mmCIF file of C-alpha atoms and ligand atoms in Angstrom:
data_model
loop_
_atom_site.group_PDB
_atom_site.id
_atom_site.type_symbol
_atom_site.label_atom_id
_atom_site.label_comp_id
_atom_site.label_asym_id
_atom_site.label_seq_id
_atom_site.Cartn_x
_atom_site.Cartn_y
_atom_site.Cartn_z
ATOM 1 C CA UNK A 1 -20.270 -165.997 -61.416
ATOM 2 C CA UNK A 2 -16.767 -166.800 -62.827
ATOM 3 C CA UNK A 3 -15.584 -163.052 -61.909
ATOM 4 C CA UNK A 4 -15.518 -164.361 -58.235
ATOM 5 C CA UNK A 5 -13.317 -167.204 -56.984
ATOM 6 C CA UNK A 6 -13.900 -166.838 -53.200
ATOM 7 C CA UNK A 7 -11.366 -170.336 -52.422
ATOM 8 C CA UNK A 8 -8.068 -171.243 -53.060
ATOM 9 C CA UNK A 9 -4.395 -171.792 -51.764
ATOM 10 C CA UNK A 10 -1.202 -170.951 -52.788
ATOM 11 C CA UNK A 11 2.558 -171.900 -51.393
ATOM 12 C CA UNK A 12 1.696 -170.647 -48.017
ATOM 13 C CA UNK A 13 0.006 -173.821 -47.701
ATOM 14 C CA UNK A 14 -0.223 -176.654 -50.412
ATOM 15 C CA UNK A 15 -0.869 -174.639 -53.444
ATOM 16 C CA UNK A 16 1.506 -174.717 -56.306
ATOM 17 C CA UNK A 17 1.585 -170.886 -56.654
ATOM 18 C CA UNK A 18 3.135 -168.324 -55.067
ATOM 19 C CA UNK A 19 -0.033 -165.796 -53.793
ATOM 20 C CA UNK A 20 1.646 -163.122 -56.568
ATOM 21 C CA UNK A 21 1.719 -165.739 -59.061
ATOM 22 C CA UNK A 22 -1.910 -167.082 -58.102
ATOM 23 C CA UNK A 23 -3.333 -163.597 -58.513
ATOM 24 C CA UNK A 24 -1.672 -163.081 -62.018
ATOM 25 C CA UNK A 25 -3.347 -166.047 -62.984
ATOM 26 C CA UNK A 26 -6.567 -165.205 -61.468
ATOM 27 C CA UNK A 27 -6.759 -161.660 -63.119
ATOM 28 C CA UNK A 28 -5.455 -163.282 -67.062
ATOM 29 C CA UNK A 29 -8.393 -165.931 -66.511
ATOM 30 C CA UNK A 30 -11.291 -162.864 -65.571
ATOM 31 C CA UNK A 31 -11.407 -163.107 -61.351
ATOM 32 C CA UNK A 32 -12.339 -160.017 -60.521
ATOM 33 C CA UNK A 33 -12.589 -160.984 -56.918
ATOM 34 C CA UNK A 34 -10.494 -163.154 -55.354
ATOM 35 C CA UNK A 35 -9.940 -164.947 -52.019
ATOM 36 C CA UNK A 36 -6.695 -166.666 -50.648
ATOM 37 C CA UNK A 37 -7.804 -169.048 -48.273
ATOM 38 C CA UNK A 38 -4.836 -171.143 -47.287
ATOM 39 C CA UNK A 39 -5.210 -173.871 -44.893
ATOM 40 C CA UNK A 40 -4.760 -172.842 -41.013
ATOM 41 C CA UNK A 41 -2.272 -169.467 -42.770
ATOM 42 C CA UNK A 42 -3.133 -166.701 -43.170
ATOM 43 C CA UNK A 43 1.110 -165.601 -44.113
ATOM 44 C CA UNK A 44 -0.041 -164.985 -48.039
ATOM 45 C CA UNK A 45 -2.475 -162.543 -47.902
ATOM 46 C CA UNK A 46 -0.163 -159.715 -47.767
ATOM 47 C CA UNK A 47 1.628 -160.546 -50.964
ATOM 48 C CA UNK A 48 -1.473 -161.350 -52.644
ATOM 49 C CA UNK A 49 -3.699 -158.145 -51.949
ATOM 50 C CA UNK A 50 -0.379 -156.058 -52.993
ATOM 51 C CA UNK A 51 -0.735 -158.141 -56.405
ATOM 52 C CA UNK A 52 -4.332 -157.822 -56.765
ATOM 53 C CA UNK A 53 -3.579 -154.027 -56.299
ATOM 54 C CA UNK A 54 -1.935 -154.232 -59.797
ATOM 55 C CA UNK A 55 -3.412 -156.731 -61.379
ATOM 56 C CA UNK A 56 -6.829 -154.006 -60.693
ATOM 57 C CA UNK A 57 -8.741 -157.321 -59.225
ATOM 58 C CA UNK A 58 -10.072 -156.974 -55.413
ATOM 59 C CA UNK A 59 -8.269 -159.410 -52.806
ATOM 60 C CA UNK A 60 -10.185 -160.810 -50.294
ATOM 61 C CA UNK A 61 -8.667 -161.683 -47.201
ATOM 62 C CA UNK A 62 -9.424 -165.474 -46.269
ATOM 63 C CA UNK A 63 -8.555 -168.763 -44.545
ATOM 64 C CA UNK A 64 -9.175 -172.059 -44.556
ATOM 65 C CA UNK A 65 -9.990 -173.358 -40.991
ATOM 66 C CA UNK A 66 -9.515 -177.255 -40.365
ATOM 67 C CA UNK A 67 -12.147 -178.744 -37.752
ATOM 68 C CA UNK A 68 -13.385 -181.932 -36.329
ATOM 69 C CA UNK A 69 -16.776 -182.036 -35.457
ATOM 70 C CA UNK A 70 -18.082 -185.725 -34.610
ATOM 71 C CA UNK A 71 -15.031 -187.334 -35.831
ATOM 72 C CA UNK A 72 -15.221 -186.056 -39.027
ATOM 73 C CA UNK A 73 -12.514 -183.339 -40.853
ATOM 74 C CA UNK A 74 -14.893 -180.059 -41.534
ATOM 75 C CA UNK A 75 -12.964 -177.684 -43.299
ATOM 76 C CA UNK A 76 -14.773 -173.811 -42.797
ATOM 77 C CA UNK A 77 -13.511 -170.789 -44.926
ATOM 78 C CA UNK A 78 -13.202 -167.426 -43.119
ATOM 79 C CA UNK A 79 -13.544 -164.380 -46.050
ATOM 80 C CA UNK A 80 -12.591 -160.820 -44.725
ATOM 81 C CA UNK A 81 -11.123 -161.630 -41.881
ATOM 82 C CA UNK A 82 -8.785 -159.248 -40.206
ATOM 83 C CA UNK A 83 -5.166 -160.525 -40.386
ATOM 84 C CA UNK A 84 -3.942 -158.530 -37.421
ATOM 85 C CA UNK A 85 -6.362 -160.040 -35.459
ATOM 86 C CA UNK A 86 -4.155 -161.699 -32.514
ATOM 87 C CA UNK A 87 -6.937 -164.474 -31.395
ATOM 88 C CA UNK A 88 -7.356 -165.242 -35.007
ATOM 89 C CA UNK A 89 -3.614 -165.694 -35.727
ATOM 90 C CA UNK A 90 -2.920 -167.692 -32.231
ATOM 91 C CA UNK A 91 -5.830 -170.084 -33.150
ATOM 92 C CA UNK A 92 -4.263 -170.722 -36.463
ATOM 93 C CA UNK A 93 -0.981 -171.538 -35.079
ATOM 94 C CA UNK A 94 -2.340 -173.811 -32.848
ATOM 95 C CA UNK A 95 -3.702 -175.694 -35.258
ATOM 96 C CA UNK A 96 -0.575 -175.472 -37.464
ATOM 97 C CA UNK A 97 1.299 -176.719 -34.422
ATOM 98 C CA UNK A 98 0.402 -180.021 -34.974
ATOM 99 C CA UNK A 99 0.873 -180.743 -38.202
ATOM 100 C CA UNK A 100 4.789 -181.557 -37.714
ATOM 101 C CA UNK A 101 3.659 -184.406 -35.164
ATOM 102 C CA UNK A 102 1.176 -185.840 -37.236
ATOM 103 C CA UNK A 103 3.431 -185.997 -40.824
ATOM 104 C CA UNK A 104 5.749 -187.803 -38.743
ATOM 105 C CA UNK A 105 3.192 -190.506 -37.769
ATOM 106 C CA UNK A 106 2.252 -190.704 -41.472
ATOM 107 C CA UNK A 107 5.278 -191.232 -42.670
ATOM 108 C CA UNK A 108 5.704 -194.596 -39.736
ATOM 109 C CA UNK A 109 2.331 -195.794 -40.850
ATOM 110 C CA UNK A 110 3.518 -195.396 -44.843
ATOM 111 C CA UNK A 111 6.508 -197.273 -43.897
ATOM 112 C CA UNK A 112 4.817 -199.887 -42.152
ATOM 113 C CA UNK A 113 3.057 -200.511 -45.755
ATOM 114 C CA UNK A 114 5.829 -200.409 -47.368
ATOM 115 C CA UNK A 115 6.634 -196.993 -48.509
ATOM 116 C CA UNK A 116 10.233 -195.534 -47.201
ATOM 117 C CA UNK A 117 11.085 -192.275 -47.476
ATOM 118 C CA UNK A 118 8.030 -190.151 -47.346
ATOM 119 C CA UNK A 119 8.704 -187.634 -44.604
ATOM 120 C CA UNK A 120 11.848 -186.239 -45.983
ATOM 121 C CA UNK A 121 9.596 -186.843 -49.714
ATOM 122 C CA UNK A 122 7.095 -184.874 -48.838
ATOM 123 C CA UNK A 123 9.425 -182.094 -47.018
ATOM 124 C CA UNK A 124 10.812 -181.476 -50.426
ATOM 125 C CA UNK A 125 7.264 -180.453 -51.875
ATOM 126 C CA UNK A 126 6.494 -178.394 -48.798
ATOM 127 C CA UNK A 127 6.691 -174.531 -48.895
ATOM 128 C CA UNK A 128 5.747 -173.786 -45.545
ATOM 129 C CA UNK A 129 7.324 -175.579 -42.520
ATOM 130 C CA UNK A 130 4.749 -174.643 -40.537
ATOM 131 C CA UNK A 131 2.478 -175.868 -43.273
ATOM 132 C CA UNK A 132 3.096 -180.151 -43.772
ATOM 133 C CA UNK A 133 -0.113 -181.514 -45.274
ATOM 134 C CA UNK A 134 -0.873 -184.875 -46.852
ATOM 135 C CA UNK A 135 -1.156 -183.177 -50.736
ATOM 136 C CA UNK A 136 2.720 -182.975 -50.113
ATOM 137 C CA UNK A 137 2.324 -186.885 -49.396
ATOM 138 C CA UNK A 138 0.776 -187.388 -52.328
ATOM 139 C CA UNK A 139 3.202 -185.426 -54.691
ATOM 140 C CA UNK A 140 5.864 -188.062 -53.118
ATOM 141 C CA UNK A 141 3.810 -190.759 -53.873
ATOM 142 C CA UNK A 142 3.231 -189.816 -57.096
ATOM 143 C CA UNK A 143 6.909 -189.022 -58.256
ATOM 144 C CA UNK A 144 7.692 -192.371 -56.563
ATOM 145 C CA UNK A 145 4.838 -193.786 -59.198
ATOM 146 C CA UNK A 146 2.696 -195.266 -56.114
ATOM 147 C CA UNK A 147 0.000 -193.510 -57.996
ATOM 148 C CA UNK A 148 -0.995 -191.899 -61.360
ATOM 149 C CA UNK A 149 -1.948 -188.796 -59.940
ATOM 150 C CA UNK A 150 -2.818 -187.304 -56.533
ATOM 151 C CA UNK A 151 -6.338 -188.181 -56.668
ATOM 152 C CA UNK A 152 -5.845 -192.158 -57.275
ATOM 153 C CA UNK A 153 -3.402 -191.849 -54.337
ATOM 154 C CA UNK A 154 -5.884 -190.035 -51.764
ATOM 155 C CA UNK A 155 -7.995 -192.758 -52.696
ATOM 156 C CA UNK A 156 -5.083 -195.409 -52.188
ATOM 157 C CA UNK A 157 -2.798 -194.060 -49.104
ATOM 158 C CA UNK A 158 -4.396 -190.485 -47.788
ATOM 159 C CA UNK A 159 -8.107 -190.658 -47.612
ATOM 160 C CA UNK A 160 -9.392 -192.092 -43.777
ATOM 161 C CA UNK A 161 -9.229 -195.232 -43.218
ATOM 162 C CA UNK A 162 -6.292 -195.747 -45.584
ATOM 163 C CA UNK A 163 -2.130 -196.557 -44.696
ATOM 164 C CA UNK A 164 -1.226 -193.331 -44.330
ATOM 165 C CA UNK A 165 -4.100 -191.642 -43.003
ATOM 166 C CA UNK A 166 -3.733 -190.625 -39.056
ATOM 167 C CA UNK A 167 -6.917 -189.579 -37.466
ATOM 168 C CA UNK A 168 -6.153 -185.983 -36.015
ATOM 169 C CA UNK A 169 -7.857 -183.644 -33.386
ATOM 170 C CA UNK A 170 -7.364 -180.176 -35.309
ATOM 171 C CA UNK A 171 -9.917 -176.576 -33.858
ATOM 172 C CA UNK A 172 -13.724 -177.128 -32.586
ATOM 173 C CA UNK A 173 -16.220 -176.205 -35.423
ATOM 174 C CA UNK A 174 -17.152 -173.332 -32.757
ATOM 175 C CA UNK A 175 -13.470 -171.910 -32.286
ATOM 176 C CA UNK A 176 -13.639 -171.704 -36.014
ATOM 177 C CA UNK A 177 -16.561 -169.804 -36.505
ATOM 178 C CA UNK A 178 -15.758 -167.658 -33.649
ATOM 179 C CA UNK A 179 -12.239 -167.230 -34.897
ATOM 180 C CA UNK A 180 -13.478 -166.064 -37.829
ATOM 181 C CA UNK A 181 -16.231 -164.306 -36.463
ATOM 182 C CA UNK A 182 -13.969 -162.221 -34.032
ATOM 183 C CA UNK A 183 -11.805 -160.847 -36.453
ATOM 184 C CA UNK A 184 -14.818 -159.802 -38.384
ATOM 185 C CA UNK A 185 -15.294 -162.426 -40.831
ATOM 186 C CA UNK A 186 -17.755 -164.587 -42.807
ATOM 187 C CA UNK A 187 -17.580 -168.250 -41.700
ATOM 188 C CA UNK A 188 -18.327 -170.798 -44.691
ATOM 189 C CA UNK A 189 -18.575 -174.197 -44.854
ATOM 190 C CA UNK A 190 -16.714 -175.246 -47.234
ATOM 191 C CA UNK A 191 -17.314 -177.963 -49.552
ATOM 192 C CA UNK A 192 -20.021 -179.590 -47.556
ATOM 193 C CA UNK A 193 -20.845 -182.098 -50.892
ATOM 194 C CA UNK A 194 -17.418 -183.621 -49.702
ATOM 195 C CA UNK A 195 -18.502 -184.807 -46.334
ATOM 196 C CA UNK A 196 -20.010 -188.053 -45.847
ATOM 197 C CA UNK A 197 -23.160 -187.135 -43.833
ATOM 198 C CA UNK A 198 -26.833 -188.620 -43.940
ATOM 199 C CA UNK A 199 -29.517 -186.900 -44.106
ATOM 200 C CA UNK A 200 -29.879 -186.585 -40.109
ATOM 201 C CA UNK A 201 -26.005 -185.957 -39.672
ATOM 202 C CA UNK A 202 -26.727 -183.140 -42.767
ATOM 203 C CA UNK A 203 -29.058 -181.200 -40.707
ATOM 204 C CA UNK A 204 -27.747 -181.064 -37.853
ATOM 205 C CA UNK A 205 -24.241 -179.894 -39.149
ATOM 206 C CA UNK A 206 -25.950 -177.109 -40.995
ATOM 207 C CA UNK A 207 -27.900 -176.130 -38.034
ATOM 208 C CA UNK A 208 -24.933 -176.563 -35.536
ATOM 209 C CA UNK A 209 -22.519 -174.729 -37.998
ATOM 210 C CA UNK A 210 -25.736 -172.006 -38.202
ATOM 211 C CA UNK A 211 -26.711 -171.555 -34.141
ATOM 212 C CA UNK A 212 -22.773 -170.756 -33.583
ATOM 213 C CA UNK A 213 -22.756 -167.734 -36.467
ATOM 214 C CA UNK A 214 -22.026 -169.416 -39.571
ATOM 215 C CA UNK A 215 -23.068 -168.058 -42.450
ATOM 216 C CA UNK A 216 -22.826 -169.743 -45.338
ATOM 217 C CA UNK A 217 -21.926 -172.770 -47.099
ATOM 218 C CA UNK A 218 -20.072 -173.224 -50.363
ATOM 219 C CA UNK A 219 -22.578 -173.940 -53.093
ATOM 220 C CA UNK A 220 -20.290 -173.686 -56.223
ATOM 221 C CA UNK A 221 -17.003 -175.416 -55.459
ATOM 222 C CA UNK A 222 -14.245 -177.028 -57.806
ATOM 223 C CA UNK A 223 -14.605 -180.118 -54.907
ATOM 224 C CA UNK A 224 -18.343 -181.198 -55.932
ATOM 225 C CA UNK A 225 -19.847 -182.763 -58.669
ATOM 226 C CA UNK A 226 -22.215 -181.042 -60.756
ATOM 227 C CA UNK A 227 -25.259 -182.492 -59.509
ATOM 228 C CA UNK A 228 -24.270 -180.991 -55.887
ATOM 229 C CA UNK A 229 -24.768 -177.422 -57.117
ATOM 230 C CA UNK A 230 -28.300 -177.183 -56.745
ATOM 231 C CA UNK A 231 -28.660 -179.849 -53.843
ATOM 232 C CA UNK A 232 -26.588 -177.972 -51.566
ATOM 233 C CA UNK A 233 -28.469 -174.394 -53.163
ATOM 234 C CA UNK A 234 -31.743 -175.869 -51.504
ATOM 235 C CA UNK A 235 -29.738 -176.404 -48.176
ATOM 236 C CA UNK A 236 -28.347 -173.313 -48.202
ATOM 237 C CA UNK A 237 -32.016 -172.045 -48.839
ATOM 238 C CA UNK A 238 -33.871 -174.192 -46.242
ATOM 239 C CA UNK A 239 -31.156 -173.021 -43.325
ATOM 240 C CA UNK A 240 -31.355 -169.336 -44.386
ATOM 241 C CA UNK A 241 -26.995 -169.718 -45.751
ATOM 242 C CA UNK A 242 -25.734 -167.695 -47.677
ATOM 243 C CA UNK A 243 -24.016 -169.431 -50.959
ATOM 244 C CA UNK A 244 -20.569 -168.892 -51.770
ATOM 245 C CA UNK A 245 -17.970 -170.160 -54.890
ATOM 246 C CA UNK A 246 -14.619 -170.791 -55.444
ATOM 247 C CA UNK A 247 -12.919 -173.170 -57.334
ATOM 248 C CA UNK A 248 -10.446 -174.506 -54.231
ATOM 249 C CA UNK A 249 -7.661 -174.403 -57.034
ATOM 250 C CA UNK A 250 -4.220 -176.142 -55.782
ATOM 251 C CA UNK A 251 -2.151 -175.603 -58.939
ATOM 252 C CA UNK A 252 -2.028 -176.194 -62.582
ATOM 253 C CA UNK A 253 -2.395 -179.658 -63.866
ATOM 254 C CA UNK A 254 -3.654 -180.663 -60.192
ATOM 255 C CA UNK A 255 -6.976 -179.740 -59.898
ATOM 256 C CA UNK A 256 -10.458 -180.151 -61.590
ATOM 257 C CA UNK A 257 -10.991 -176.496 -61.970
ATOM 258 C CA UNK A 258 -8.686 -173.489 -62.640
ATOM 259 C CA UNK A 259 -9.167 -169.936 -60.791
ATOM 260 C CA UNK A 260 -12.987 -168.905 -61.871
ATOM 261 C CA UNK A 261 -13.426 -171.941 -63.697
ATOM 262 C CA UNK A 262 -17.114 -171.969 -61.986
ATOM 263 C CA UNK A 263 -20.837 -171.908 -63.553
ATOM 264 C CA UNK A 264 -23.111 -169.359 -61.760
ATOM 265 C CA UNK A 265 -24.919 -169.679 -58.333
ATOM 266 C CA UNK A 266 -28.375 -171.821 -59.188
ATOM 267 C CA UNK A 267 -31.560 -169.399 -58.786
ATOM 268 C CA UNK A 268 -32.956 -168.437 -55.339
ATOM 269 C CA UNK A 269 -29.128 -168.131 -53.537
ATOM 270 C CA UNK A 270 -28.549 -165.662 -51.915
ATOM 271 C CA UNK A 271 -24.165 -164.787 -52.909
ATOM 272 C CA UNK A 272 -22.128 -164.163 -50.069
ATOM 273 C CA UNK A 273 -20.479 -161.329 -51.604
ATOM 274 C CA UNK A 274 -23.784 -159.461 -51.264
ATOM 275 C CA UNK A 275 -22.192 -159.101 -47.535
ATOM 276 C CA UNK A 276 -19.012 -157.056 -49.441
HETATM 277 P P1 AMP B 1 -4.634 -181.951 -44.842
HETATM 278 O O1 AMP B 1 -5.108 -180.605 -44.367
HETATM 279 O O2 AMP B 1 -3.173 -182.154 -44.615
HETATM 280 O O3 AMP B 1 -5.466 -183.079 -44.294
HETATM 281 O O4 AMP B 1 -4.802 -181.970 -46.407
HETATM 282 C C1 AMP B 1 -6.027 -181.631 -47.003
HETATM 283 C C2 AMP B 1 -5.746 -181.379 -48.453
HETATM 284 O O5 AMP B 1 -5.470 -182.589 -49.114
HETATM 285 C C3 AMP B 1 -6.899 -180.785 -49.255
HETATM 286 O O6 AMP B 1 -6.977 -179.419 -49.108
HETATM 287 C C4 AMP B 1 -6.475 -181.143 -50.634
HETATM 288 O O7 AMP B 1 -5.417 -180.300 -51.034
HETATM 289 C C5 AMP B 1 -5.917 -182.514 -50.445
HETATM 290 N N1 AMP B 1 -6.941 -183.567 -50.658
HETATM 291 C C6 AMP B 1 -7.778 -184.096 -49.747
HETATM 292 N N2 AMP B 1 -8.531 -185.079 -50.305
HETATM 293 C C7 AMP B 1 -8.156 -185.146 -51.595
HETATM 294 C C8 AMP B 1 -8.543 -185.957 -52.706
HETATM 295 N N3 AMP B 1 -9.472 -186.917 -52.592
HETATM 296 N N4 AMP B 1 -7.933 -185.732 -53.894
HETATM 297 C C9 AMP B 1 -6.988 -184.789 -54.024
HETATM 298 N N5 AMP B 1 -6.586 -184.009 -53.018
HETATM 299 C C10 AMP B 1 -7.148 -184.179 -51.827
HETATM 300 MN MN1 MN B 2 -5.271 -178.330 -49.850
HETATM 301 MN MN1 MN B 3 -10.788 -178.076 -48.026
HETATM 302 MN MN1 MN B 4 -9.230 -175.749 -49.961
#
């Protein structure tokens, strides 16, 4: 269903749009329904449900929670949450709060393999300062020419077990869910195609992430290959999730897919937006 885009970021985290200038471009493509979900922010969501207001699209309000759960980054997407909900927004700054800590230990570890420069590199590309993630790595990487693009350097520098990567302890998979769940939200794991899991590890994520209140798991996302569509539709299935979409668009030129640049849910899922 192209007309919904339920993931994606904009300045408030590492997105290359502003949320105004994300919703333009997710109305001119044919969104009709839209979620923000920056990482660990939920500061855009104001701007971009005035913008959706006259662009005529509906704004959902999201977030994209980050986790570890058996030493593993889980990232789980909260749609309508309630912004004004205080635990919601004092979880997310605790998580935020240690971002600052762990870009500086990047930036030692980068130097120790060679690579100078990279905190005050990567401050340049960030637009939150709260909000110091390793995409804004990459983008110094890249302009340095460490990489051709920010994928190759993930796979060089960023990904774990790399230079620059520094294992961190960000929220529980259950303060997430009952972040979201508190503020009266939908909690979606996102990208689960993305996660290196066996089968054993699979099941008992999804039945973890499902006995604490999740309710979903992203079926259609720009972050899986095309052959994880309908795998992850007969997880879904099989665990009684919900199946959600979105494209997880970063910016122009960056990502694999552009705002509601996404095939259809495969037969037999249930959409989350039923829920709306
Ligand atoms: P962080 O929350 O600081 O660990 O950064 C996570 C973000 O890094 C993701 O949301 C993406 O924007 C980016 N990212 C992670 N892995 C990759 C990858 N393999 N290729 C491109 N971007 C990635
Ligand atoms: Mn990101
Ligand atoms: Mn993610
Ligand atoms: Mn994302």
């Amino acid at each position: 269903m192209p007309e919904f885009d339920l993931h994606c970021h904009s300045t408030r985290s590492d997105g290359l749009l502003t949320p105004a200038a994300l919703v333009a471009r997710a109305a001119q493509r044919g969104v009709k329904v839209l979620a923000l979900t920056d990482h660990d922010e939920i500061g855009g969501l104001e701007e971009a449900r005035e913008h959706a207001h006259r662009a005529a699209i509906s704004c959902i309000n999201g977030v994209e929670i980050s986790v570890s759960w058996n030493d593993q980054t889980l990232h789980v997407v909260g749609l309508h949450i309630d912004p004004a909900n205080a635990e919601l927004s004092a979880g997310l700054k605790q998580v935020r709060g240690g971002r600052r800590h762990r870009a500086e230990r990047m930036a030692e570890q980068l130097e120790e393999a060679g690579i100078s420069g990279s905190l005050d590199g990567a401050r340049a590309y960030v637009t939150n300062p709260e909000l110091v993630g390793r995409a804004h790595f990459a983008r110094y990487l890249v302009e340095r020419g460490y990489a051709r693009d920010v994928q190759s350097v993930f796979k060089k520098y960023l990904a774990s077990g790399k230079p620059g990567y520094v294992p961190h302890r960000w929220a529980s998979l259950e303060q997430a869910v009952n972040w979201i769940k508190v503020s009266g939200g939908v909690a979606i794991l996102a990208h689960p195609g993305r996660y290196k899991l066996d089968g054993t590890q699979r099941v008992t994520l999804l039945q973890e992430f499902k006995d604490l209140g999740g309710a979903g798991v992203e079926v259609i996302s720009g972050s899986h290959m095309a052959d994880q569509f309908a795998a992850w539709a007969q997880h879904a299935k099989r665990f009684g999730l919900l199946a959600s979409a979105g494209s997880d668009f970063h910016g122009p030129g960056e990502s694999r897919r552009d705002l509601g640049d996404l095939p259809d849910l495969p037969a037999g899922c249930t959409p989350v937006w039923k829920q709306f």
